[in-house]
Tab-separated table of C-alpha atoms in Angstrom:
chain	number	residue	atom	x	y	z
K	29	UNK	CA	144.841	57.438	80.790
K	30	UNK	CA	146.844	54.950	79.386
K	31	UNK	CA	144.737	52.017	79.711
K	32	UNK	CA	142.159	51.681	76.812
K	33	UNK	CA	139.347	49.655	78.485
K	34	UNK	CA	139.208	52.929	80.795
K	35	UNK	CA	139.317	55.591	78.164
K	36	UNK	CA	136.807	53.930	76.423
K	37	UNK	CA	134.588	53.593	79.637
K	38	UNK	CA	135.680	57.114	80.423
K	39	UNK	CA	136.327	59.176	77.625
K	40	UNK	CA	140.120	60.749	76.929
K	41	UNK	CA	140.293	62.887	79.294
K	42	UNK	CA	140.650	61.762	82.789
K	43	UNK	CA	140.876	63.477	85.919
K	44	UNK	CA	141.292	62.467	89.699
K	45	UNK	CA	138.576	63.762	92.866
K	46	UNK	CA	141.116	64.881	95.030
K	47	UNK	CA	138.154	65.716	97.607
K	48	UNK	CA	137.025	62.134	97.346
K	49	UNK	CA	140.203	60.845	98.070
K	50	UNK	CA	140.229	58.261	101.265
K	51	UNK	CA	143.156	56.089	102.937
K	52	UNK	CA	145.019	55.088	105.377
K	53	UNK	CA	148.455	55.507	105.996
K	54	UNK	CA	150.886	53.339	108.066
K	55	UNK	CA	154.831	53.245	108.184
K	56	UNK	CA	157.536	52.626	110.209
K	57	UNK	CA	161.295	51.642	109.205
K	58	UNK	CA	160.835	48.104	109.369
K	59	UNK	CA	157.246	47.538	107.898
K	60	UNK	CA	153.627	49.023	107.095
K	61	UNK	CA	150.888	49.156	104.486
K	62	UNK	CA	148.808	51.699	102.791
K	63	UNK	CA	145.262	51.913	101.623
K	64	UNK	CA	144.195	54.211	99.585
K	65	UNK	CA	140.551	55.086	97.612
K	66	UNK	CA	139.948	58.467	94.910
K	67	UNK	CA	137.412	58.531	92.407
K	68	UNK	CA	138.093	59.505	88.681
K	69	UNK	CA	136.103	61.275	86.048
K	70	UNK	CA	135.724	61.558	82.240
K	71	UNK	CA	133.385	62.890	80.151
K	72	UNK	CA	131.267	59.820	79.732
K	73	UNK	CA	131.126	58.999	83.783
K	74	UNK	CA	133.130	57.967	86.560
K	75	UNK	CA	135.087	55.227	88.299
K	76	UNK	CA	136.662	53.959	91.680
K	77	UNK	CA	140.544	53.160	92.335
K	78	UNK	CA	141.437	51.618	95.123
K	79	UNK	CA	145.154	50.575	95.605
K	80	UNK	CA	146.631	48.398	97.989
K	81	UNK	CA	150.607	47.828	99.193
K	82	UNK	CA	152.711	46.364	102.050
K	83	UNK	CA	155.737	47.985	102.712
K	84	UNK	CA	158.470	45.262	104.185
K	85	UNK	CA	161.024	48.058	104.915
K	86	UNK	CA	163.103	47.901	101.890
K	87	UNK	CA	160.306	48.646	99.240
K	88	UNK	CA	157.007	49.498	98.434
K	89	UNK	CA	154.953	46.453	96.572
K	90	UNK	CA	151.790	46.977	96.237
K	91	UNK	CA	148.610	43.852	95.711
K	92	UNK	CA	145.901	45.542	94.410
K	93	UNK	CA	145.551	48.510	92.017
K	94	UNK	CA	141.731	48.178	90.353
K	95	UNK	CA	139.120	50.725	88.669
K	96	UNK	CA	135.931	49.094	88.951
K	97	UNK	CA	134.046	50.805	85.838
K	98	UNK	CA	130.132	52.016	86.208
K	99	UNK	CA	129.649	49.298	84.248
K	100	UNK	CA	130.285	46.875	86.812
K	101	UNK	CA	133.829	45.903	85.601
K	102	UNK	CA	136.678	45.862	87.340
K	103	UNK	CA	140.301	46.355	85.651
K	104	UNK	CA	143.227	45.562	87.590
K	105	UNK	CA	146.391	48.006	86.549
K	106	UNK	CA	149.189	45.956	88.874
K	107	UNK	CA	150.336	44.044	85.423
C-alpha cells in the first residue's frame, strides 16, 4: 500500500488472497531459494505478486519482487 502506481491502479485499500497464494519452498543450512505467487485486491481490481530469492546460507536476497497491474504493467518493488 505504499507504492502509489499500485494504489492508484488499485484503490487504497489493499488486501492479499491468501487462498490464491502459490510457492515453493526450499532450504537447507548452506543454500536454497523460494518462489512465491498471491494475488491482491482493491476496490478498483486486482493484481499478481510474484517474488523471487536465493538464500546463500547467511541471508535471504531476493531478485524479483513485481505486481504486474490489469493494466498490463508491471512494477518492480525490489528498489
Amino acid at each position: 500500500q505504499s507504492s502509489p502506481e499500485i494504489t492508484d491502479a488499485l484503490g487504497t485499500t489493499i488486501e492479499s488472497d491468501i487462498f490464491g497464494f502459490q510457492g515453493n519452498y526450499n532450504a537447507t543450512p548452506a543454500d536454497g531459494d523460494a518462489d512465491y505467487r498471491f494475488v491482491i485486491r482493491g476496490p478498483n481490481g486486482t493484481a499478481n505478486v510474484r517474488f523471487l530469492a536465493d538464500y546463500d546460507g547467511g541471508a535471504w536476497n531476493y531478485s524479483t519482487f513485481d505486481v504486474s497491474l490489469p493494466n498490463g504493467e508491471t512494477i518492480s518493488l525490489a528498489d
